[in-house]
Amino acid sequence: MTIAIYPGSFDPITNGHLDVALRAARIFDQVIIGVYDTPEKMLLFSPQERATLASAAVKEVSNIEVQLYSGLTIDFARKVGAQVMVRGLRASADFEFEFDLAMMTHNLSPELEMVCFMASPQYQFLSSSLLKEVARLGGNITDWVTPNVALALVNKVKSPSEKIF
Ligand code: ADP
């Protein structure tokens, strides 16, 4: 049984993230989307909100689940028994960071294999941060996220301090 974790901030989960998770779920027996609770980033959604939005987006896929985690990703991988860490690679933005992450992960935990999925052409330019900017400015985001996430984003940019769940 091959278990893969797909760790990230998912602030919020986009169709680009989902595309990677679904493709990974065709290859690995189980995919666990790991929502990292406190990345060094300015986040719009709380950890619980990010995890709830991600869970709703994958609820119909039997071999994908979502877990919140804190601390080192390699420790999360060990805890859930994962042999693989999945990440996504967009053409221009991601290579250097993901390469460094792969090297560091290999040093910390050589048994954990990192597998990168090339972003699909239609999602190459899509990032959570760009999406938040478009939502803040009132642009249409419905092509890039699930209806649930679109609604949550629109409400959240209006009143960022309000809890949505
Ligand atoms: P992190 O804060 O760990 O970078 P993100 O939520 O931004 O977390 O992204 C998680 C992973 O998904 C990263 O590997 C990132 O490169 C990848 N990713 C983000 N957006 C896309 C996309 N549009 N298509 C494919 N992969 C993506």
mmCIF file of C-alpha atoms in Angstrom, residues 14-148:
data_model
loop_
_atom_site.group_PDB
_atom_site.id
_atom_site.type_symbol
_atom_site.label_atom_id
_atom_site.label_comp_id
_atom_site.label_asym_id
_atom_site.label_seq_id
_atom_site.Cartn_x
_atom_site.Cartn_y
_atom_site.Cartn_z
ATOM 1 C CA THR A 14 -7.513 25.810 -5.930
ATOM 2 C CA ASN A 15 -8.379 23.699 -8.961
ATOM 3 C CA GLY A 16 -4.610 23.558 -9.641
ATOM 4 C CA HIS A 17 -4.047 21.879 -6.254
ATOM 5 C CA LEU A 18 -7.031 19.593 -6.853
ATOM 6 C CA ASP A 19 -5.726 18.570 -10.252
ATOM 7 C CA VAL A 20 -2.442 17.449 -8.663
ATOM 8 C CA ALA A 21 -4.239 15.611 -5.820
ATOM 9 C CA LEU A 22 -6.550 13.769 -8.239
ATOM 10 C CA ARG A 23 -3.680 12.753 -10.513
ATOM 11 C CA ALA A 24 -1.727 11.515 -7.488
ATOM 12 C CA ALA A 25 -4.765 9.526 -6.336
ATOM 13 C CA ARG A 26 -4.700 7.607 -9.642
ATOM 14 C CA ILE A 27 -1.161 6.475 -8.951
ATOM 15 C CA PHE A 28 -0.950 6.034 -5.181
ATOM 16 C CA ASP A 29 -3.274 3.952 -3.021
ATOM 17 C CA GLN A 30 -3.964 6.788 -0.638
ATOM 18 C CA VAL A 31 -3.317 10.539 -0.806
ATOM 19 C CA ILE A 32 -3.366 12.625 2.349
ATOM 20 C CA ILE A 33 -3.568 16.356 1.742
ATOM 21 C CA GLY A 34 -1.584 17.808 4.631
ATOM 22 C CA VAL A 35 -2.693 21.321 5.528
ATOM 23 C CA TYR A 36 0.269 22.935 7.244
ATOM 24 C CA ASP A 37 -1.082 25.027 10.077
ATOM 25 C CA THR A 38 1.421 27.879 10.428
ATOM 26 C CA PRO A 39 3.531 28.548 7.334
ATOM 27 C CA GLU A 40 5.687 31.671 7.205
ATOM 28 C CA LYS A 41 3.166 33.410 5.020
ATOM 29 C CA MET A 42 0.386 35.934 5.492
ATOM 30 C CA LEU A 43 -2.688 33.753 5.374
ATOM 31 C CA LEU A 44 -6.301 34.696 4.753
ATOM 32 C CA PHE A 45 -7.964 31.565 6.138
ATOM 33 C CA SER A 46 -7.472 29.885 9.522
ATOM 34 C CA PRO A 47 -5.948 26.368 9.593
ATOM 35 C CA GLN A 48 -9.375 24.867 10.293
ATOM 36 C CA GLU A 49 -10.987 26.835 7.457
ATOM 37 C CA ARG A 50 -8.283 25.726 5.006
ATOM 38 C CA ALA A 51 -8.691 22.098 6.045
ATOM 39 C CA THR A 52 -12.495 22.232 5.881
ATOM 40 C CA LEU A 53 -12.461 23.776 2.389
ATOM 41 C CA ALA A 54 -9.966 21.160 1.194
ATOM 42 C CA SER A 55 -12.019 18.294 2.714
ATOM 43 C CA ALA A 56 -15.197 19.490 1.021
ATOM 44 C CA ALA A 57 -13.382 19.709 -2.326
ATOM 45 C CA VAL A 58 -12.267 16.050 -2.208
ATOM 46 C CA LYS A 59 -15.198 14.514 -0.358
ATOM 47 C CA GLU A 60 -16.222 12.388 -3.333
ATOM 48 C CA VAL A 61 -12.801 10.838 -3.861
ATOM 49 C CA SER A 62 -12.514 7.775 -1.644
ATOM 50 C CA ASN A 63 -8.709 7.597 -1.512
ATOM 51 C CA ILE A 64 -8.023 11.253 -0.705
ATOM 52 C CA GLU A 65 -8.303 12.604 2.813
ATOM 53 C CA VAL A 66 -7.287 15.837 4.498
ATOM 54 C CA GLN A 67 -5.369 16.258 7.752
ATOM 55 C CA LEU A 68 -4.113 19.366 9.522
ATOM 56 C CA TYR A 69 -0.548 19.163 10.737
ATOM 57 C CA SER A 70 2.083 21.243 12.476
ATOM 58 C CA GLY A 71 5.832 20.810 12.777
ATOM 59 C CA LEU A 72 8.112 19.136 10.287
ATOM 60 C CA THR A 73 6.515 17.653 7.178
ATOM 61 C CA ILE A 74 8.787 14.589 7.426
ATOM 62 C CA ASP A 75 7.391 13.904 10.917
ATOM 63 C CA PHE A 76 3.852 14.162 9.545
ATOM 64 C CA ALA A 77 4.837 11.734 6.763
ATOM 65 C CA ARG A 78 6.206 9.263 9.341
ATOM 66 C CA LYS A 79 3.125 9.586 11.510
ATOM 67 C CA VAL A 80 0.759 8.662 8.679
ATOM 68 C CA GLY A 81 3.111 6.029 7.216
ATOM 69 C CA ALA A 82 3.678 7.849 3.914
ATOM 70 C CA GLN A 83 6.473 6.769 1.576
ATOM 71 C CA VAL A 84 5.915 9.612 -0.908
ATOM 72 C CA MET A 85 5.581 13.385 -0.721
ATOM 73 C CA VAL A 86 3.739 14.945 -3.667
ATOM 74 C CA ARG A 87 4.253 18.537 -4.815
ATOM 75 C CA GLY A 88 3.170 20.514 -7.884
ATOM 76 C CA LEU A 89 5.491 22.311 -10.309
ATOM 77 C CA ARG A 90 4.415 25.334 -12.308
ATOM 78 C CA ALA A 91 6.717 26.230 -15.203
ATOM 79 C CA SER A 92 8.193 29.474 -14.004
ATOM 80 C CA ALA A 93 7.448 29.808 -10.312
ATOM 81 C CA ASP A 94 8.314 26.609 -8.523
ATOM 82 C CA PHE A 95 11.422 24.757 -9.639
ATOM 83 C CA GLU A 96 14.076 26.322 -7.416
ATOM 84 C CA PHE A 97 12.002 26.187 -4.267
ATOM 85 C CA GLU A 98 10.797 22.635 -4.865
ATOM 86 C CA PHE A 99 14.313 21.489 -5.741
ATOM 87 C CA ASP A 100 15.692 22.893 -2.465
ATOM 88 C CA LEU A 101 12.776 21.334 -0.603
ATOM 89 C CA ALA A 102 13.507 17.944 -2.202
ATOM 90 C CA MET A 103 17.195 18.156 -1.222
ATOM 91 C CA MET A 104 16.408 19.158 2.354
ATOM 92 C CA THR A 105 13.709 16.498 2.660
ATOM 93 C CA HIS A 106 16.107 13.875 1.346
ATOM 94 C CA ASN A 107 18.676 14.867 3.949
ATOM 95 C CA LEU A 108 16.195 14.781 6.803
ATOM 96 C CA SER A 109 14.374 11.663 5.710
ATOM 97 C CA PRO A 110 16.028 9.688 2.874
ATOM 98 C CA GLU A 111 13.256 7.102 2.870
ATOM 99 C CA LEU A 112 10.621 9.710 1.903
ATOM 100 C CA GLU A 113 10.545 10.081 -1.894
ATOM 101 C CA MET A 114 9.420 13.425 -3.326
ATOM 102 C CA VAL A 115 7.383 13.211 -6.531
ATOM 103 C CA CYS A 116 6.540 16.393 -8.452
ATOM 104 C CA PHE A 117 3.599 16.635 -10.825
ATOM 105 C CA MET A 118 3.876 19.158 -13.648
ATOM 106 C CA ALA A 119 1.021 21.636 -13.355
ATOM 107 C CA SER A 120 -1.547 21.108 -16.104
ATOM 108 C CA PRO A 121 -1.425 23.789 -18.822
ATOM 109 C CA GLN A 122 -4.687 25.433 -17.758
ATOM 110 C CA TYR A 123 -3.417 25.878 -14.178
ATOM 111 C CA GLN A 124 0.164 26.955 -14.855
ATOM 112 C CA PHE A 125 -0.461 30.541 -13.799
ATOM 113 C CA LEU A 126 -2.863 29.768 -10.957
ATOM 114 C CA SER A 127 -1.789 30.443 -7.383
ATOM 115 C CA SER A 128 -3.725 30.978 -4.171
ATOM 116 C CA SER A 129 -2.138 34.412 -3.781
ATOM 117 C CA LEU A 130 -3.155 35.604 -7.257
ATOM 118 C CA LEU A 131 -6.634 34.266 -6.677
ATOM 119 C CA LYS A 132 -6.962 36.145 -3.373
ATOM 120 C CA GLU A 133 -5.879 39.337 -5.124
ATOM 121 C CA VAL A 134 -8.482 38.878 -7.886
ATOM 122 C CA ALA A 135 -11.180 38.106 -5.300
ATOM 123 C CA ARG A 136 -10.230 41.189 -3.280
ATOM 124 C CA LEU A 137 -10.613 43.350 -6.391
ATOM 125 C CA GLY A 138 -13.989 41.836 -7.236
ATOM 126 C CA GLY A 139 -12.908 39.748 -10.249
ATOM 127 C CA ASN A 140 -14.535 36.485 -11.306
ATOM 128 C CA ILE A 141 -12.803 33.468 -9.751
ATOM 129 C CA THR A 142 -15.359 30.747 -10.487
ATOM 130 C CA ASP A 143 -13.232 28.987 -13.119
ATOM 131 C CA TRP A 144 -10.376 28.407 -10.677
ATOM 132 C CA VAL A 145 -11.930 27.047 -7.485
ATOM 133 C CA THR A 146 -14.894 24.912 -6.404
ATOM 134 C CA PRO A 147 -18.178 26.804 -5.770
ATOM 135 C CA ASN A 148 -17.651 26.314 -2.023
#
